Short mmCIF file of C-alpha atoms and ligand atoms in Angstrom, two decimals:
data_model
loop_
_atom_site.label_atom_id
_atom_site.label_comp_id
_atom_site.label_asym_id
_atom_site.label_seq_id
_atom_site.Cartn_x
_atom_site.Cartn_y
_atom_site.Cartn_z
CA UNK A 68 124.66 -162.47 -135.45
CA UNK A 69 125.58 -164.44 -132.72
CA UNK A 70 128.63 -166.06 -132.50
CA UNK A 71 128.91 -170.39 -132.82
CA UNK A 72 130.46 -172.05 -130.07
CA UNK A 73 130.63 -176.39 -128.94
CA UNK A 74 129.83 -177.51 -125.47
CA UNK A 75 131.68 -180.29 -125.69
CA UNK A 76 130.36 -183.05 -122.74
CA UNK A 77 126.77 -182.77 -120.80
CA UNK A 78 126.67 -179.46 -118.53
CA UNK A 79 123.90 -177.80 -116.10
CA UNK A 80 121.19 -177.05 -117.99
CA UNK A 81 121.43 -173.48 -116.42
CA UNK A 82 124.74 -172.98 -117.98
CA UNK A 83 124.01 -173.72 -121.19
CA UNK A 84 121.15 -171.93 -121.00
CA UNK A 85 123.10 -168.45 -119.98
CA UNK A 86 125.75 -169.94 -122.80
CA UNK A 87 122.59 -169.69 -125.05
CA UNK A 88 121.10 -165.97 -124.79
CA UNK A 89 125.04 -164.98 -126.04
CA UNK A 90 126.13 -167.75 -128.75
CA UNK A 91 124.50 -170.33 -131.59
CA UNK A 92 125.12 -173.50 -129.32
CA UNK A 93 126.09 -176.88 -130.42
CA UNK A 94 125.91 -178.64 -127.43
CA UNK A 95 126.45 -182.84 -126.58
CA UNK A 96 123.75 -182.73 -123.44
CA UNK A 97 123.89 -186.82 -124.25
CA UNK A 98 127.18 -186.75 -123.04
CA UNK A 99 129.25 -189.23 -125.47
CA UNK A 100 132.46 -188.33 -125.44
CA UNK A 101 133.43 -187.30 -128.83
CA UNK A 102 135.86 -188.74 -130.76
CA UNK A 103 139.03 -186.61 -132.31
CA UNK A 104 137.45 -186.79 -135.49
CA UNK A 105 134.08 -185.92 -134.83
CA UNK A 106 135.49 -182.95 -132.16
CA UNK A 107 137.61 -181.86 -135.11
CA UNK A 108 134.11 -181.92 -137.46
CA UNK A 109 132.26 -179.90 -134.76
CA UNK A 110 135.01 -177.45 -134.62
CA UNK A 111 135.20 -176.29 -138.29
CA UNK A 112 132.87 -174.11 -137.89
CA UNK A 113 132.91 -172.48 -134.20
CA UNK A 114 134.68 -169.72 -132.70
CA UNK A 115 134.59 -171.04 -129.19
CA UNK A 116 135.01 -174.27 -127.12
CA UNK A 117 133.64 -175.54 -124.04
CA UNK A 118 136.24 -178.54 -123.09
CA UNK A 119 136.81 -181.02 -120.58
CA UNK A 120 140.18 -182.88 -119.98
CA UNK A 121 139.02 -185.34 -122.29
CA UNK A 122 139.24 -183.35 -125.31
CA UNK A 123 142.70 -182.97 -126.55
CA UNK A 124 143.17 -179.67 -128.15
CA UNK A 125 146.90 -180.56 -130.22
CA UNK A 126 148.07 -178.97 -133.50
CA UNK A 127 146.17 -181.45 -136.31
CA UNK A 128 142.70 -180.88 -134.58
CA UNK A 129 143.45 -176.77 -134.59
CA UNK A 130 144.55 -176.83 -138.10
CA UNK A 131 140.53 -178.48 -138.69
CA UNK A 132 139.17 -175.55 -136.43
CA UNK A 133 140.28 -172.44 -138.36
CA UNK A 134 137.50 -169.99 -136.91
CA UNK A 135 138.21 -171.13 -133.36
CA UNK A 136 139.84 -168.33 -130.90
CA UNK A 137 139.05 -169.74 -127.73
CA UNK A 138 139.10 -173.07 -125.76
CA UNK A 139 137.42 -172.48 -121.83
CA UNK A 140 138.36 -176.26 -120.05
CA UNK A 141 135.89 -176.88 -117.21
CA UNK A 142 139.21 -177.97 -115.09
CA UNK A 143 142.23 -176.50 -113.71
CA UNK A 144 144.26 -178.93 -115.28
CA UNK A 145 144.95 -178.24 -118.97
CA UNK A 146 147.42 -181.35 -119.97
CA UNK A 147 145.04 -181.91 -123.00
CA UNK A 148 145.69 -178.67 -124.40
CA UNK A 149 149.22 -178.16 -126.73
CA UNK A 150 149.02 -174.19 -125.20
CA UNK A 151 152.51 -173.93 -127.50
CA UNK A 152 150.63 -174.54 -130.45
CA UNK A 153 147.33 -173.21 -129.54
CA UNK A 154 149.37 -170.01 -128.71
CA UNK A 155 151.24 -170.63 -132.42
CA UNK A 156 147.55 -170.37 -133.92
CA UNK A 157 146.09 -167.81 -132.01
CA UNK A 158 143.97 -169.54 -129.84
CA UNK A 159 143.30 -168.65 -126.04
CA UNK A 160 143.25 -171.19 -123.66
CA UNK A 161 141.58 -170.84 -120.15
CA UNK A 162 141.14 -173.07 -117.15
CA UNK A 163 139.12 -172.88 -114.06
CA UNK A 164 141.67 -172.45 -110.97
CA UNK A 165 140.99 -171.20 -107.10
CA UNK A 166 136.96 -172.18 -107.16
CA UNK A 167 138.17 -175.31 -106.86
CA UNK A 168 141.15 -175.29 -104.84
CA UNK A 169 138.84 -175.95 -101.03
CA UNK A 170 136.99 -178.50 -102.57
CA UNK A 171 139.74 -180.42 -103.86
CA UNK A 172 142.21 -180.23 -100.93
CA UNK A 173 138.95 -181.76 -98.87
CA UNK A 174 138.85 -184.74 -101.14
CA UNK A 175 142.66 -185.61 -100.88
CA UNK A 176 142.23 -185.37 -96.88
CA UNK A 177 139.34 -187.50 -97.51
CA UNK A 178 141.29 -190.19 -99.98
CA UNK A 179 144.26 -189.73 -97.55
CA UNK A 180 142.31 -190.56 -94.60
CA UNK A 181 139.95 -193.44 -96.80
CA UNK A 182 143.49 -195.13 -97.54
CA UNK A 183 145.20 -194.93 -93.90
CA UNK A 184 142.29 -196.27 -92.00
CA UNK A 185 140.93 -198.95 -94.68
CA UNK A 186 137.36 -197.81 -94.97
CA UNK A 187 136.88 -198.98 -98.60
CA UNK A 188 138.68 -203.36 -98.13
CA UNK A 189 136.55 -203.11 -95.00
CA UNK A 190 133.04 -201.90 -96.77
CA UNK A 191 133.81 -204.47 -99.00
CA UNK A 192 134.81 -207.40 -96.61
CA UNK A 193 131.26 -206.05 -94.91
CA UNK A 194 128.79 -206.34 -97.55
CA UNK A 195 130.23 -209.54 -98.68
CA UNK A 196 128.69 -211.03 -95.55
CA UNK A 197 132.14 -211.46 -93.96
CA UNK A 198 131.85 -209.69 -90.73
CA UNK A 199 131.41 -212.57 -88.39
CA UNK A 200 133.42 -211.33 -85.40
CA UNK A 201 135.51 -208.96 -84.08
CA UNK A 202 138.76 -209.36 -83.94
CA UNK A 203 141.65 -207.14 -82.30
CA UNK A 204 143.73 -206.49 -85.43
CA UNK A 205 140.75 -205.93 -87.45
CA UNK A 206 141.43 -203.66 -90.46
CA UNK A 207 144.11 -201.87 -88.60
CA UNK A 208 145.55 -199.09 -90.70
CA UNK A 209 147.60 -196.47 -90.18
CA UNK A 210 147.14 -193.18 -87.82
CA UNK A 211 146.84 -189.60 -89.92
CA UNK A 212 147.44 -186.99 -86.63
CA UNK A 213 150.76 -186.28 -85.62
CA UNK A 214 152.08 -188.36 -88.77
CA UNK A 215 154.64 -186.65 -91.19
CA UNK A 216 152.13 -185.50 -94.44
CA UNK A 217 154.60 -184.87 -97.82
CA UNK A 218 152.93 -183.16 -100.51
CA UNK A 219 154.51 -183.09 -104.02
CA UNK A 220 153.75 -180.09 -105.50
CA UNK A 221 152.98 -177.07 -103.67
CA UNK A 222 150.47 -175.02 -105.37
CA UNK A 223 146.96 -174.13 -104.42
CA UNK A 224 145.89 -177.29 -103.56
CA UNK A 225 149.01 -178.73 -102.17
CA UNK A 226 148.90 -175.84 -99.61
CA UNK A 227 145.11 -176.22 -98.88
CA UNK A 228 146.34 -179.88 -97.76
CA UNK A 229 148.93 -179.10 -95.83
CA UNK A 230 147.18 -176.37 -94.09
CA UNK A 231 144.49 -179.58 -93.18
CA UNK A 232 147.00 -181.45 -91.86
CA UNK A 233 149.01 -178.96 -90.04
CA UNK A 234 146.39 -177.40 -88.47
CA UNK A 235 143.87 -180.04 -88.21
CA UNK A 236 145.72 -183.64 -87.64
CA UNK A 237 148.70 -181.80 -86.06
CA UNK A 238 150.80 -183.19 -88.90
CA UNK A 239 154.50 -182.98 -89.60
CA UNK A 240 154.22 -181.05 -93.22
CA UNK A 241 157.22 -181.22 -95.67
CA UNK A 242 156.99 -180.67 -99.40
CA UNK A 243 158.55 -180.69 -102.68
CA UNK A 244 157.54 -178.32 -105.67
CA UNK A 245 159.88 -176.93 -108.56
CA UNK A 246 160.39 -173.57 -106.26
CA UNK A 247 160.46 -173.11 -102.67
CA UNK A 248 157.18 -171.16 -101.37
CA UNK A 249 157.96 -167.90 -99.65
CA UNK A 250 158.71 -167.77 -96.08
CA UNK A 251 155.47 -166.37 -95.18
CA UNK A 252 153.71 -168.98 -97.22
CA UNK A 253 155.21 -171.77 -95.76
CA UNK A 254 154.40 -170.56 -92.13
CA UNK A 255 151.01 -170.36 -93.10
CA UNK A 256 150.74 -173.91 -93.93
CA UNK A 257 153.67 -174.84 -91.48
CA UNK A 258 155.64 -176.41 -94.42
CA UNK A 259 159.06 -177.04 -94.73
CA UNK A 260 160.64 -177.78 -98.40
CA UNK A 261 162.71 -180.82 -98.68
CA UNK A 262 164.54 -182.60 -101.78
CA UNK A 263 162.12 -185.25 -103.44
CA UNK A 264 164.06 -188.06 -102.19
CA UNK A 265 163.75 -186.85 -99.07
CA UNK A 266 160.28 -186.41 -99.25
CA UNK A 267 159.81 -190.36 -100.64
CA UNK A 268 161.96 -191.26 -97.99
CA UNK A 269 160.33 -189.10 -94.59
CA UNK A 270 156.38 -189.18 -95.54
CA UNK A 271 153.88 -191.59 -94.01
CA UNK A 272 151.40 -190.34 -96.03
CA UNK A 273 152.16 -188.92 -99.58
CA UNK A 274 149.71 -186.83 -101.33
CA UNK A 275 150.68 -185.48 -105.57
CA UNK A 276 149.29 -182.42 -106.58
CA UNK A 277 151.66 -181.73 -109.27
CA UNK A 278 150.64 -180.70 -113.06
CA UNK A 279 150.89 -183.56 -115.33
CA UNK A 280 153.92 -182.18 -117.76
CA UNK A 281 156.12 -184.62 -119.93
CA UNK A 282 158.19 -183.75 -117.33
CA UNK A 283 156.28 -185.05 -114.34
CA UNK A 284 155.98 -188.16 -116.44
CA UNK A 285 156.22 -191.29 -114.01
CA UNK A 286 157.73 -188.78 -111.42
CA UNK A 287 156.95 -191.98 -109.16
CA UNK A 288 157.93 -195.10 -110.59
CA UNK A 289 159.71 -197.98 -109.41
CA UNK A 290 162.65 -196.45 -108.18
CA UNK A 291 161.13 -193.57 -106.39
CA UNK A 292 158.13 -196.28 -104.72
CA UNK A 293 161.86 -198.06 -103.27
CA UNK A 294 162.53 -195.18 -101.43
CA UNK A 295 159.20 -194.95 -99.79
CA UNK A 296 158.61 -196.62 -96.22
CA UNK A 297 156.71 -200.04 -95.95
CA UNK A 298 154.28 -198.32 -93.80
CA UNK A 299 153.42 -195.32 -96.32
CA UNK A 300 150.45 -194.52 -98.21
CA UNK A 301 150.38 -192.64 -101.81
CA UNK A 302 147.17 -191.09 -102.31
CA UNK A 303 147.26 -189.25 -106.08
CA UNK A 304 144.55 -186.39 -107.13
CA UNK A 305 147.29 -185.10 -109.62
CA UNK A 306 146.70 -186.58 -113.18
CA UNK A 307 147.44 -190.45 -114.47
CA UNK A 308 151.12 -190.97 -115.84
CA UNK A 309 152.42 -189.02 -112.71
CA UNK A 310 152.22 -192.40 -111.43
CA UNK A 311 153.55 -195.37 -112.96
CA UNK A 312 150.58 -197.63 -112.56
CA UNK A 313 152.62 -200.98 -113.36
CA UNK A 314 155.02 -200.42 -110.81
CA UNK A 315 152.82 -199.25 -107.60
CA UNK A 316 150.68 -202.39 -108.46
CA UNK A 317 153.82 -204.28 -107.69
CA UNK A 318 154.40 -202.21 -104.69
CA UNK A 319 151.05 -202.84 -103.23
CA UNK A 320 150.94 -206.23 -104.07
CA UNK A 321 154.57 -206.85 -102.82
CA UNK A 322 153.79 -204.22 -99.59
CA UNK A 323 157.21 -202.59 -100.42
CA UNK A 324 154.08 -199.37 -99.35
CA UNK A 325 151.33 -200.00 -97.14
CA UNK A 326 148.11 -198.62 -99.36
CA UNK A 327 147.41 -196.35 -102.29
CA UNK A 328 144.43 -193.90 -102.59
CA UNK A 329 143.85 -192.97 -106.50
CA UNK A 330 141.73 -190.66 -108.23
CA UNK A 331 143.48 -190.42 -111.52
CA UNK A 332 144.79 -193.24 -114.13
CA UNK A 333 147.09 -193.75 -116.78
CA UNK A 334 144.80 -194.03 -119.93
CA UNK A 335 141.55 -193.41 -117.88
CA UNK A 336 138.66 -194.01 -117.57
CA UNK A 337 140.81 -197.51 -118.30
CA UNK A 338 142.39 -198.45 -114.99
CA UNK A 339 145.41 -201.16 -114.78
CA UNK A 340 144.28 -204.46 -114.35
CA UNK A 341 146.63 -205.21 -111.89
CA UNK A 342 144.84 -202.10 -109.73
CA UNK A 343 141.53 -203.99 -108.93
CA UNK A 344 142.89 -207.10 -107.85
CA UNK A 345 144.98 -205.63 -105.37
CA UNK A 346 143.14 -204.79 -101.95
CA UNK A 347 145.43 -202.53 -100.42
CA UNK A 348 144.31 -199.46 -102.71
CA UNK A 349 141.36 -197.22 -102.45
CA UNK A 350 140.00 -196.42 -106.26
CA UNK A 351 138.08 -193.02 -107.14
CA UNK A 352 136.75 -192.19 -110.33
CA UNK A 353 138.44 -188.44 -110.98
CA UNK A 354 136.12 -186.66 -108.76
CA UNK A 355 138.37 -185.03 -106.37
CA UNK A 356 136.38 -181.21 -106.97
CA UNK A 357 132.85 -182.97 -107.82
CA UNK A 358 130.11 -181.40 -105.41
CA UNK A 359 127.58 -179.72 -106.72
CA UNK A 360 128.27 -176.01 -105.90
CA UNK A 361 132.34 -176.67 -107.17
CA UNK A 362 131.53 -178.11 -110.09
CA UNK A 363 128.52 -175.56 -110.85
CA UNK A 364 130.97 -172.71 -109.71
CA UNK A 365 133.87 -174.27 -112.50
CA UNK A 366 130.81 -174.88 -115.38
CA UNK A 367 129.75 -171.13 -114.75
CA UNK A 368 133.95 -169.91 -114.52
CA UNK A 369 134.24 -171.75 -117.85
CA UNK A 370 131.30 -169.80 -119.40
CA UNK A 371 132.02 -166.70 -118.03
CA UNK A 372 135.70 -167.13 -119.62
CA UNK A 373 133.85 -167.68 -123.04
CA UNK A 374 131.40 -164.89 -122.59
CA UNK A 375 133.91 -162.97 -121.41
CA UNK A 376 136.46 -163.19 -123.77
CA UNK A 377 133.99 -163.57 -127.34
CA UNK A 378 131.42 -160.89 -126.05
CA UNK A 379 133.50 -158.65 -124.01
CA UNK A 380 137.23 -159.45 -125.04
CA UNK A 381 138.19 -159.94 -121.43
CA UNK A 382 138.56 -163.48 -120.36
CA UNK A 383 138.94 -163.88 -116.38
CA UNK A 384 141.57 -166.58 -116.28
CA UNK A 385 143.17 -166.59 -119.32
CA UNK A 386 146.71 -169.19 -119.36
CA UNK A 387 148.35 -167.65 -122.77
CA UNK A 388 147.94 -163.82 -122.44
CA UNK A 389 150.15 -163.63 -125.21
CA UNK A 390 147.17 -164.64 -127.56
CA UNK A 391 145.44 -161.16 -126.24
CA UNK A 392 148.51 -158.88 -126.42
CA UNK A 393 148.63 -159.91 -130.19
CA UNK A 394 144.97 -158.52 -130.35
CA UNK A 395 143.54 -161.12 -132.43
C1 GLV B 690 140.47 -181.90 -112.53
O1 GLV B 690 141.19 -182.85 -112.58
C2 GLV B 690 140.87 -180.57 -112.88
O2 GLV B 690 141.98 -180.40 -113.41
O3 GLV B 690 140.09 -179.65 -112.64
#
């Protein structure tokens, strides 16, 4: 008999399908994001979990899933899994890191790069008719090459960015990340590790790639924004509530920073009101690793992670090991 599993938001049809010839599928291919109740009602019965960040995988909605032994998130972030009490229960967690790591460094360049040169205020000052002449301070922004790039948080993608910059704009790369990189790693992406406040304090163009943690919590908020030049950008592809959204509306507003370049909100999809009225900010909707082969190649990581782990026992990226030592 085959085993029940929830796909728990729309996914390519050929996924599903493969997810299909190895489990009974309940699957949400009309995409409405489910509620905690009704995820929790889905659940009761399944033994496996296809998951996006938007499903929040915490102690009350486990103690609903009692069959359930393993949760595959189509992301590399996994903030809306409790892995401390998922581990408690038994349950693996797994995430889909490195396919995306290329794809997602691209997009920051290209938010980074969207945000110092102004290409979305002057779209928008375009197709609103207002382009009536040239004029010699048009739109002028702020140069990328041979700028100093910080990056906060120096994993996978953090280091795909500051090899870009480095090697491509001829950048000035310092970085701050809970450890120091290895030598060898930071000549690779010609990085040198500085405090935080240093970092606030030297980058013209800040990029945050750190995990969201309650620790990273507002890790830039008012006081941190203070320290940052009037001339810098903050482009974020982290997670929402990394930033404080109240306070770098202020700062763009005020100019106390030159520009933003978001992809990720506190309480998204909600955004800050105070966020679309200022122009000085560049606003994506959370699709820094969304083209079609990187989010096909994290859809099919996610399914191989169930298939591998239900079917097989082996799941290939596994982020509580512990749950398979205990041979559950
Ligand atoms: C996207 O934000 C991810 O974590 O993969």
């Amino acid at each position: 008999m085959k085993k029940k599993i929830l796909v728990a938001r729309a996914v390519f049809p050929e996924v599903l399908a493969r997810l299909e010839q190895h489990f009974e599928v309940a699957s949400n291919q009309q995409d409405e994001p489910l509620t905690a109740a009704q995820l929790a009602d889905q659940l009761r019965d399944k033994e496996g979990a296809f998951t996006t960040g938007g499903e929040r995988i915490d102690a009350q909605l486990l103690a609903a899933a009692p069959a359930l032994k393993i949760c595959a998130n189509m992301a590399v972030g996994y903030n809306n899994f409790d892995l401390p009490a998922m581990t408690a229960r038994g349950v693996l967690g797994t995430n889909t890191p490195d396919v995306l790591t290329e794809t997602t460094a691209d997009f920051g360049f290209a938010l980074l790069m969207a945000t110092a040169r102004r290409v979305t205020e002057s779209e928008h000052f375009l197709r609103a008719g207002k382009w009536q002449r040239w004029s010699y301070d048009m739109f002028a922004g702020s140069d990328v090459h041979g700028t100093t790039l910080g990056i906060l948080g120096m994993g996978r993608i953090g280091q795909g960015i500051a090899r870009r910059g480095a090697h491509g704009f001829g950048m000035a790369v310092i970085y701050h990340n809970r450890s120091r990189l290895p030598a060898a790693t930071e000549a690779q992406c010609k990085a040198r590790y500085v405090s935080k406040e240093e970092l606030l304090r030297t980058a013209d163009h800040l990029v945050l790639v750190l995990p969201y943690s309650p620790e990273s919590h507002h890790a830039i908020g008012a006081a941190e924004l203070a320290l940052m030049k009037p001339t810098a950008n903050l482009i974020n592809i982290a997670r929402g509530g990394i930033v404080d959204d109240a306070a770098l509306a202020a700062a763009l507003r005020a100019r106390t920073i030159a520009a933003a370049g978001l992809d990720v909100y506190e309480g998204e999809p909600k955004l800050h009101p105070d966020l679309l009225t200022v122009p000085n900010v560049v606003l994506t909707p959370h699709i820094a690793s969304s083209t079609v082969p990187t989010r096909r190649a994290m859809a099919d990581l996610a399914a191989d992670n169930l298939i591998g782990f239900l079917v097989n026992g082996k799941p290939l990226t596994p982020l509580n090991p512990e749950v398979l030592a205990k041979g559950r």
